[in-house]
């Protein structure tokens, strides 16, 4: 049979093992608590980053919407200006054609005047000797 000392020794070993198990469980609980706290902090940081990204995306969406509206407004204004320019061009085109025609006529008249001046100058130069003799004869200068 087993003696009391053997039983007490066995109980001491069991008690020692239980104490060791309790300490291991306490360490596991502490580690688990630390991991839980770190996981909570990590999730908080992730949620904060997600919120920041959501705000950025919202601002980008707003910017894109405003840019689209501005672009549409500018396109409408450019279309209106184009129509106005075309209408004004149609209105002014006959006057421009008339101006071009008057300019061509002016060039023609200037050419005729220059030609007439050259002709008269050439004739005067050719007939200058005869003209001087005739003027002297008429004024009776010898």
CSV table of N, CA and C in Angstrom, one decimal:
chain,number,residue,atom,x,y,z
A,1,UNK,N,0.8,-1.2,0.0
A,1,UNK,CA,0.0,0.0,0.0
A,1,UNK,C,0.8,1.2,0.0
A,2,UNK,N,0.2,2.3,-0.2
A,2,UNK,CA,0.9,3.5,-0.3
A,2,UNK,C,0.8,4.3,1.0
A,3,UNK,N,1.9,4.8,1.3
A,3,UNK,CA,2.0,5.5,2.6
A,3,UNK,C,1.5,7.0,2.5
A,4,UNK,N,1.3,7.6,3.6
A,4,UNK,CA,0.8,9.0,3.6
A,4,UNK,C,1.9,9.9,3.0
A,5,UNK,N,3.1,9.6,3.2
A,5,UNK,CA,4.2,10.4,2.7
A,5,UNK,C,4.1,10.4,1.1
A,6,UNK,N,3.9,9.2,0.6
A,6,UNK,CA,3.8,9.1,-0.9
A,6,UNK,C,2.6,9.9,-1.4
A,7,UNK,N,1.5,9.8,-0.7
A,7,UNK,CA,0.3,10.5,-1.1
A,7,UNK,C,0.5,12.0,-1.0
A,8,UNK,N,1.2,12.5,0.1
A,8,UNK,CA,1.4,13.9,0.3
A,8,UNK,C,2.4,14.4,-0.8
A,9,UNK,N,3.4,13.6,-1.1
A,9,UNK,CA,4.3,14.0,-2.2
A,9,UNK,C,3.6,14.1,-3.5
A,10,UNK,N,2.7,13.1,-3.8
A,10,UNK,CA,2.0,13.2,-5.0
A,10,UNK,C,1.1,14.4,-5.1
A,11,UNK,N,0.4,14.7,-3.9
A,11,UNK,CA,-0.4,15.9,-3.8
A,11,UNK,C,0.4,17.2,-4.0
A,12,UNK,N,1.6,17.2,-3.5
A,12,UNK,CA,2.5,18.3,-3.7
A,12,UNK,C,2.9,18.5,-5.1
A,13,UNK,N,3.2,17.4,-5.8
A,13,UNK,CA,3.5,17.5,-7.2
A,13,UNK,C,2.3,18.0,-8.0
A,14,UNK,N,1.1,17.5,-7.7
A,14,UNK,CA,-0.1,18.0,-8.4
A,14,UNK,C,-0.3,19.4,-8.1
A,15,UNK,N,-0.1,19.8,-6.9
A,15,UNK,CA,-0.3,21.2,-6.5
A,15,UNK,C,0.7,22.1,-7.2
A,16,UNK,N,2.0,21.6,-7.3
A,16,UNK,CA,3.0,22.4,-8.0
A,16,UNK,C,2.6,22.5,-9.5
A,17,UNK,N,2.2,21.4,-10.0
A,17,UNK,CA,1.8,21.5,-11.4
A,17,UNK,C,0.6,22.4,-11.6
A,18,UNK,N,-0.4,22.4,-10.7
A,18,UNK,CA,-1.5,23.3,-10.8
A,18,UNK,C,-1.1,24.8,-10.7
A,19,UNK,N,-0.1,25.0,-9.8
A,19,UNK,CA,0.4,26.4,-9.7
A,19,UNK,C,1.1,26.8,-11.0
A,20,UNK,N,1.8,25.9,-11.5
A,20,UNK,CA,2.5,26.2,-12.8
A,20,UNK,C,1.5,26.4,-13.9
A,21,UNK,N,0.4,25.6,-13.9
A,21,UNK,CA,-0.7,25.8,-14.9
A,21,UNK,C,-1.3,27.1,-14.7
A,22,UNK,N,-1.6,27.5,-13.4
A,22,UNK,CA,-2.3,28.7,-13.1
A,22,UNK,C,-1.4,29.9,-13.6
A,23,UNK,N,-0.1,29.8,-13.4
A,23,UNK,CA,0.8,30.9,-13.8
A,23,UNK,C,0.8,30.9,-15.4
A,24,UNK,N,0.9,29.8,-16.0
A,24,UNK,CA,0.8,29.7,-17.5
A,24,UNK,C,-0.5,30.3,-18.0
A,25,UNK,N,-1.6,30.0,-17.4
A,25,UNK,CA,-2.9,30.5,-17.8
A,25,UNK,C,-2.9,32.0,-17.6
A,26,UNK,N,-2.3,32.5,-16.4
A,26,UNK,CA,-2.3,34.0,-16.2
A,26,UNK,C,-1.4,34.6,-17.2
A,27,UNK,N,-0.3,34.1,-17.6
A,27,UNK,CA,0.5,34.6,-18.7
A,27,UNK,C,-0.2,34.6,-20.0
A,28,UNK,N,-0.9,33.5,-20.3
A,28,UNK,CA,-1.7,33.5,-21.5
A,28,UNK,C,-2.8,34.5,-21.5
A,29,UNK,N,-3.4,34.7,-20.4
A,29,UNK,CA,-4.5,35.7,-20.3
A,29,UNK,C,-3.9,37.1,-20.5
A,30,UNK,N,-2.7,37.3,-19.9
A,30,UNK,CA,-2.0,38.6,-20.1
A,30,UNK,C,-1.6,38.8,-21.5
A,31,UNK,N,-1.0,37.8,-22.2
A,31,UNK,CA,-0.6,37.9,-23.6
A,31,UNK,C,-1.9,38.1,-24.4
A,32,UNK,N,-2.9,37.3,-24.1
A,32,UNK,CA,-4.2,37.5,-24.9
A,32,UNK,C,-4.8,38.9,-24.8
A,33,UNK,N,-4.7,39.4,-23.5
A,33,UNK,CA,-5.2,40.8,-23.3
A,33,UNK,C,-4.4,41.8,-24.0
A,34,UNK,N,-3.0,41.6,-24.0
A,34,UNK,CA,-2.2,42.5,-24.8
A,34,UNK,C,-2.5,42.4,-26.3
A,35,UNK,N,-2.6,41.2,-26.8
A,35,UNK,CA,-2.9,41.1,-28.2
A,35,UNK,C,-4.3,41.7,-28.5
A,36,UNK,N,-5.2,41.5,-27.6
A,36,UNK,CA,-6.5,42.1,-27.9
A,36,UNK,C,-6.4,43.6,-27.9
A,37,UNK,N,-5.6,44.2,-27.0
A,37,UNK,CA,-5.5,45.6,-27.0
A,37,UNK,C,-4.8,46.1,-28.2
A,38,UNK,N,-3.7,45.4,-28.7
A,38,UNK,CA,-3.0,45.8,-29.9
A,38,UNK,C,-3.9,45.6,-31.1
A,39,UNK,N,-4.7,44.6,-31.1
A,39,UNK,CA,-5.7,44.4,-32.2
A,39,UNK,C,-6.7,45.5,-32.3
A,40,UNK,N,-7.2,45.9,-31.1
A,40,UNK,CA,-8.1,47.1,-31.0
A,40,UNK,C,-7.5,48.3,-31.5
A,41,UNK,N,-6.2,48.6,-31.1
A,41,UNK,CA,-5.5,49.8,-31.6
A,41,UNK,C,-5.3,49.7,-33.1
A,42,UNK,N,-4.9,48.6,-33.6
A,42,UNK,CA,-4.7,48.4,-35.0
A,42,UNK,C,-6.0,48.6,-35.8
A,43,UNK,N,-7.1,48.0,-35.3
A,43,UNK,CA,-8.4,48.3,-36.0
A,43,UNK,C,-8.8,49.7,-36.0
A,44,UNK,N,-8.5,50.4,-34.9
A,44,UNK,CA,-8.8,51.8,-34.8
A,44,UNK,C,-8.0,52.6,-35.8
A,45,UNK,N,-6.8,52.3,-36.0
A,45,UNK,CA,-5.9,53.0,-37.0
A,45,UNK,C,-6.5,52.7,-38.4
A,46,UNK,N,-6.8,51.4,-38.6
A,46,UNK,CA,-7.4,51.1,-40.0
A,46,UNK,C,-8.7,51.8,-40.2
A,47,UNK,N,-9.5,51.9,-39.2
A,47,UNK,CA,-10.8,52.6,-39.4
A,47,UNK,C,-10.6,54.1,-39.6
A,48,UNK,N,-9.6,54.6,-38.9
A,48,UNK,CA,-9.2,56.1,-39.1
A,48,UNK,C,-8.7,56.3,-40.6
A,49,UNK,N,-7.9,55.4,-41.0
A,49,UNK,CA,-7.4,55.5,-42.4
A,49,UNK,C,-8.5,55.4,-43.4
A,50,UNK,N,-9.4,54.4,-43.2
A,50,UNK,CA,-10.6,54.2,-44.1
A,50,UNK,C,-11.4,55.5,-44.1
A,51,UNK,N,-11.6,56.1,-42.9
A,51,UNK,CA,-12.4,57.4,-42.9
A,51,UNK,C,-11.7,58.5,-43.7
A,52,UNK,N,-10.4,58.6,-43.5
A,52,UNK,CA,-9.6,59.6,-44.3
A,52,UNK,C,-9.8,59.3,-45.8
A,53,UNK,N,-9.6,58.1,-46.2
A,53,UNK,CA,-9.8,57.7,-47.6
A,53,UNK,C,-11.2,58.0,-48.1
A,54,UNK,N,-12.2,57.8,-47.3
A,54,UNK,CA,-13.6,58.1,-47.7
A,54,UNK,C,-13.7,59.6,-47.9
A,55,UNK,N,-13.1,60.4,-47.0
A,55,UNK,CA,-13.2,61.9,-47.1
A,55,UNK,C,-12.5,62.3,-48.4
A,56,UNK,N,-11.3,61.7,-48.7
A,56,UNK,CA,-10.6,62.1,-49.9
A,56,UNK,C,-11.4,61.7,-51.1
A,57,UNK,N,-11.9,60.6,-51.1
A,57,UNK,CA,-12.7,60.1,-52.3
A,57,UNK,C,-13.9,61.0,-52.5
A,58,UNK,N,-14.6,61.4,-51.4
A,58,UNK,CA,-15.7,62.3,-51.4
A,58,UNK,C,-15.3,63.7,-52.0
A,59,UNK,N,-14.1,64.2,-51.6
A,59,UNK,CA,-13.7,65.5,-52.1
A,59,UNK,C,-13.3,65.3,-53.6
A,60,UNK,N,-12.7,64.2,-54.0
A,60,UNK,CA,-12.4,64.0,-55.4
A,60,UNK,C,-13.7,63.9,-56.2
A,61,UNK,N,-14.7,63.2,-55.7
A,61,UNK,CA,-16.0,63.1,-56.4
A,61,UNK,C,-16.6,64.5,-56.6
A,62,UNK,N,-16.6,65.3,-55.5
A,62,UNK,CA,-17.1,66.7,-55.6
A,62,UNK,C,-16.3,67.5,-56.6
A,63,UNK,N,-15.0,67.4,-56.6
A,63,UNK,CA,-14.2,68.1,-57.5
A,63,UNK,C,-14.5,67.7,-59.0
A,64,UNK,N,-14.6,66.4,-59.2
A,64,UNK,CA,-14.9,65.9,-60.5
A,64,UNK,C,-16.3,66.4,-61.0
A,65,UNK,N,-17.3,66.4,-60.1
A,65,UNK,CA,-18.6,66.9,-60.4
A,65,UNK,C,-18.6,68.4,-60.8
A,66,UNK,N,-17.9,69.2,-60.0
A,66,UNK,CA,-17.8,70.6,-60.2
A,66,UNK,C,-17.0,70.9,-61.5
A,67,UNK,N,-16.0,70.1,-61.8
A,67,UNK,CA,-15.2,70.3,-63.0
A,67,UNK,C,-16.1,69.9,-64.2
A,68,UNK,N,-16.9,68.9,-64.1
A,68,UNK,CA,-17.8,68.5,-65.2
A,68,UNK,C,-18.8,69.6,-65.5
A,69,UNK,N,-19.3,70.2,-64.4
A,69,UNK,CA,-20.3,71.3,-64.6
A,69,UNK,C,-19.6,72.5,-65.2
A,70,UNK,N,-18.4,72.8,-64.8
A,70,UNK,CA,-17.7,74.0,-65.3
A,70,UNK,C,-17.4,73.7,-66.8
A,71,UNK,N,-17.0,72.5,-67.1
A,71,UNK,CA,-16.6,72.2,-68.5
A,71,UNK,C,-17.9,72.2,-69.4
A,72,UNK,N,-19.0,71.8,-68.9
A,72,UNK,CA,-20.2,71.8,-69.7
A,72,UNK,C,-20.6,73.3,-69.9
A,73,UNK,N,-20.5,74.1,-68.9
A,73,UNK,CA,-20.8,75.5,-69.0
A,73,UNK,C,-19.9,76.2,-70.0
A,74,UNK,N,-18.6,75.9,-69.9
A,74,UNK,CA,-17.7,76.5,-70.9
A,74,UNK,C,-18.0,76.0,-72.3
A,75,UNK,N,-18.3,74.7,-72.5
A,75,UNK,CA,-18.7,74.3,-73.8
A,75,UNK,C,-19.9,75.0,-74.4
A,76,UNK,N,-20.9,75.3,-73.5
A,76,UNK,CA,-22.1,76.0,-73.9
A,76,UNK,C,-21.7,77.5,-74.3
A,77,UNK,N,-20.8,78.1,-73.5
A,77,UNK,CA,-20.4,79.4,-73.8
A,77,UNK,C,-19.6,79.5,-75.1
A,78,UNK,N,-18.7,78.5,-75.3
A,78,UNK,CA,-17.9,78.5,-76.6
A,78,UNK,C,-18.9,78.3,-77.8
A,79,UNK,N,-19.9,77.4,-77.6
A,79,UNK,CA,-20.8,77.2,-78.7
A,79,UNK,C,-21.6,78.5,-79.0
A,80,UNK,N,-22.0,79.2,-78.0
A,80,UNK,CA,-22.7,80.5,-78.2
A,80,UNK,C,-21.8,81.5,-78.9
A,81,UNK,N,-20.5,81.5,-78.4
A,81,UNK,CA,-19.6,82.5,-79.1
A,81,UNK,C,-19.3,82.1,-80.5
A,82,UNK,N,-19.2,80.8,-80.8
A,82,UNK,CA,-19.0,80.3,-82.1
A,82,UNK,C,-20.2,80.8,-83.0
A,83,UNK,N,-21.4,80.6,-82.5
A,83,UNK,CA,-22.6,81.0,-83.3
A,83,UNK,C,-22.6,82.5,-83.5
A,84,UNK,N,-22.2,83.2,-82.5
A,84,UNK,CA,-22.2,84.7,-82.6
A,84,UNK,C,-21.1,85.1,-83.7
A,85,UNK,N,-20.0,84.5,-83.6
A,85,UNK,CA,-18.9,84.8,-84.6
A,85,UNK,C,-19.3,84.5,-86.0
A,86,UNK,N,-20.0,83.3,-86.2
A,86,UNK,CA,-20.4,82.9,-87.5
A,86,UNK,C,-21.5,83.9,-88.0
A,87,UNK,N,-22.4,84.3,-87.1
A,87,UNK,CA,-23.5,85.2,-87.5
A,87,UNK,C,-22.8,86.6,-87.9
A,88,UNK,N,-21.9,87.1,-87.1
A,88,UNK,CA,-21.2,88.3,-87.4
A,88,UNK,C,-20.4,88.2,-88.7
A,89,UNK,N,-19.8,87.1,-88.9
A,89,UNK,CA,-19.0,86.9,-90.1
A,89,UNK,C,-20.0,87.0,-91.3
A,90,UNK,N,-21.1,86.4,-91.2
A,90,UNK,CA,-22.1,86.4,-92.3
A,90,UNK,C,-22.6,87.8,-92.6
A,91,UNK,N,-22.7,88.6,-91.5
A,91,UNK,CA,-23.2,90.0,-91.6
A,91,UNK,C,-22.1,90.9,-92.2
A,92,UNK,N,-20.8,90.7,-91.8
A,92,UNK,CA,-19.7,91.5,-92.2
A,92,UNK,C,-19.1,91.1,-93.6
A,93,UNK,N,-19.3,89.9,-94.0
A,93,UNK,CA,-18.7,89.3,-95.2
A,93,UNK,C,-19.0,90.2,-96.4
A,94,UNK,N,-20.2,90.7,-96.7
A,94,UNK,CA,-20.4,91.6,-97.9
A,94,UNK,C,-19.6,92.9,-97.8
A,95,UNK,N,-19.5,93.4,-96.6
A,95,UNK,CA,-18.8,94.7,-96.4
A,95,UNK,C,-17.3,94.4,-96.7
A,96,UNK,N,-16.8,93.3,-96.2
A,96,UNK,CA,-15.4,92.9,-96.5
A,96,UNK,C,-15.1,92.7,-98.0
A,97,UNK,N,-16.1,92.1,-98.7
A,97,UNK,CA,-15.9,91.9,-100.1
A,97,UNK,C,-15.9,93.2,-100.8
A,98,UNK,N,-16.8,94.1,-100.4
A,98,UNK,CA,-16.9,95.5,-101.0
A,98,UNK,C,-15.6,96.2,-100.7
A,99,UNK,N,-15.0,96.1,-99.5
A,99,UNK,CA,-13.8,96.7,-99.2
A,99,UNK,C,-12.6,96.2,-100.1
A,100,UNK,N,-12.6,94.9,-100.3
A,100,UNK,CA,-11.6,94.3,-101.2
A,100,UNK,C,-11.7,94.8,-102.6
A,101,UNK,N,-12.9,94.9,-103.0
A,101,UNK,CA,-13.2,95.5,-104.4
A,101,UNK,C,-12.7,96.9,-104.5
A,102,UNK,N,-13.0,97.7,-103.5
A,102,UNK,CA,-12.6,99.1,-103.5
A,102,UNK,C,-11.1,99.2,-103.5
A,103,UNK,N,-10.4,98.4,-102.8
A,103,UNK,CA,-9.0,98.3,-102.7
A,103,UNK,C,-8.4,98.0,-104.0
A,104,UNK,N,-9.0,97.1,-104.7
A,104,UNK,CA,-8.5,96.7,-106.1
A,104,UNK,C,-8.7,97.9,-107.0
A,105,UNK,N,-9.8,98.5,-106.9
A,105,UNK,CA,-10.1,99.7,-107.8
A,105,UNK,C,-9.0,100.8,-107.5
A,106,UNK,N,-8.7,101.0,-106.2
A,106,UNK,CA,-7.7,102.0,-105.8
A,106,UNK,C,-6.4,101.7,-106.4
A,107,UNK,N,-6.0,100.4,-106.3
A,107,UNK,CA,-4.7,100.0,-106.9
A,107,UNK,C,-4.7,100.3,-108.4
A,108,UNK,N,-5.8,100.0,-109.1
A,108,UNK,CA,-5.9,100.3,-110.5
A,108,UNK,C,-5.8,101.8,-110.8
A,109,UNK,N,-6.5,102.6,-110.1
A,109,UNK,CA,-6.5,104.0,-110.3
A,109,UNK,C,-5.0,104.6,-110.0
A,110,UNK,N,-4.4,104.1,-109.0
A,110,UNK,CA,-3.0,104.5,-108.7
A,110,UNK,C,-2.1,104.1,-109.8
A,111,UNK,N,-2.3,102.9,-110.4
A,111,UNK,CA,-1.5,102.5,-111.5
A,111,UNK,C,-1.7,103.4,-112.7
A,112,UNK,N,-3.0,103.8,-113.0
A,112,UNK,CA,-3.3,104.7,-114.1
A,112,UNK,C,-2.7,106.0,-113.9
A,113,UNK,N,-2.7,106.6,-112.7
A,113,UNK,CA,-2.2,107.9,-112.4
A,113,UNK,C,-0.6,107.8,-112.6
A,114,UNK,N,0.0,106.8,-112.2
A,114,UNK,CA,1.4,106.6,-112.3
A,114,UNK,C,1.8,106.5,-113.8
A,115,UNK,N,1.0,105.7,-114.5
A,115,UNK,CA,1.3,105.6,-116.0
A,115,UNK,C,1.1,106.9,-116.7
A,116,UNK,N,0.0,107.6,-116.3
A,116,UNK,CA,-0.2,108.9,-117.0
A,116,UNK,C,0.9,109.9,-116.6
A,117,UNK,N,1.4,109.9,-115.4
A,117,UNK,CA,2.5,110.8,-115.0
A,117,UNK,C,3.8,110.5,-115.8
A,118,UNK,N,4.0,109.2,-115.9
A,118,UNK,CA,5.2,108.8,-116.7
A,118,UNK,C,5.1,109.2,-118.1
A,119,UNK,N,3.9,109.0,-118.7
A,119,UNK,CA,3.7,109.4,-120.1
A,119,UNK,C,3.9,110.9,-120.3
A,120,UNK,N,3.2,111.7,-119.4
A,120,UNK,CA,3.4,113.1,-119.5
A,120,UNK,C,4.8,113.6,-119.3
A,121,UNK,N,5.5,113.0,-118.3
A,121,UNK,CA,6.9,113.3,-118.1
A,121,UNK,C,7.8,112.9,-119.2
A,122,UNK,N,7.5,111.8,-119.8
A,122,UNK,CA,8.3,111.4,-121.0
A,122,UNK,C,8.1,112.3,-122.2
A,123,UNK,N,6.8,112.6,-122.4
A,123,UNK,CA,6.5,113.5,-123.5
A,123,UNK,C,7.1,114.9,-123.3
A,124,UNK,N,7.0,115.4,-122.1
A,124,UNK,CA,7.6,116.7,-121.8
A,124,UNK,C,9.1,116.7,-122.0
A,125,UNK,N,9.8,115.6,-121.5
A,125,UNK,CA,11.2,115.5,-121.7
A,125,UNK,C,11.6,115.4,-123.2
A,126,UNK,N,10.8,114.6,-124.0
A,126,UNK,CA,11.0,114.5,-125.4
A,126,UNK,C,10.9,115.8,-126.2
A,127,UNK,N,9.8,116.5,-125.8
A,127,UNK,CA,9.5,117.7,-126.5
A,127,UNK,C,10.0,119.0,-125.9
A,128,UNK,N,10.9,118.8,-124.9
A,128,UNK,CA,11.4,120.0,-124.1
A,128,UNK,C,12.2,120.9,-125.0
A,129,UNK,N,13.0,120.4,-125.9
A,129,UNK,CA,13.8,121.3,-126.8
A,129,UNK,C,12.8,122.1,-127.7
A,130,UNK,N,11.9,121.4,-128.3
A,130,UNK,CA,10.9,122.1,-129.2
A,130,UNK,C,10.1,123.1,-128.4
A,131,UNK,N,9.7,122.7,-127.1
A,131,UNK,CA,8.9,123.6,-126.3
A,131,UNK,C,9.7,124.8,-125.9
A,132,UNK,N,10.9,124.7,-125.6
A,132,UNK,CA,11.8,125.9,-125.3
A,132,UNK,C,11.9,126.8,-126.5
A,133,UNK,N,12.1,126.2,-127.6
A,133,UNK,CA,12.2,127.0,-128.8
A,133,UNK,C,10.8,127.7,-129.1
A,134,UNK,N,9.8,127.1,-129.0
A,134,UNK,CA,8.5,127.6,-129.2
A,134,UNK,C,8.2,128.8,-128.2
A,135,UNK,N,8.5,128.5,-126.9
A,135,UNK,CA,8.3,129.6,-125.9
A,135,UNK,C,9.1,130.8,-126.2
A,136,UNK,N,10.4,130.6,-126.6
A,136,UNK,CA,11.2,131.8,-127.0
A,136,UNK,C,10.6,132.5,-128.2
A,137,UNK,N,10.2,131.8,-129.1
A,137,UNK,CA,9.6,132.4,-130.3
A,137,UNK,C,8.3,133.1,-129.9
A,138,UNK,N,7.5,132.6,-129.1
A,138,UNK,CA,6.3,133.2,-128.7
A,138,UNK,C,6.5,134.5,-127.8
A,139,UNK,N,7.6,134.4,-126.9
A,139,UNK,CA,7.9,135.6,-126.1
A,139,UNK,C,8.9,136.5,-126.9
A,140,UNK,N,9.3,136.1,-128.0
A,140,UNK,CA,10.2,136.9,-128.9
A,140,UNK,C,11.5,137.1,-128.2
A,141,UNK,N,12.1,136.1,-127.7
A,141,UNK,CA,13.4,136.2,-127.0
A,141,UNK,C,14.3,135.4,-127.9
A,142,UNK,N,15.4,136.1,-128.2
A,142,UNK,CA,16.5,135.5,-129.1
A,142,UNK,C,17.7,135.3,-128.3
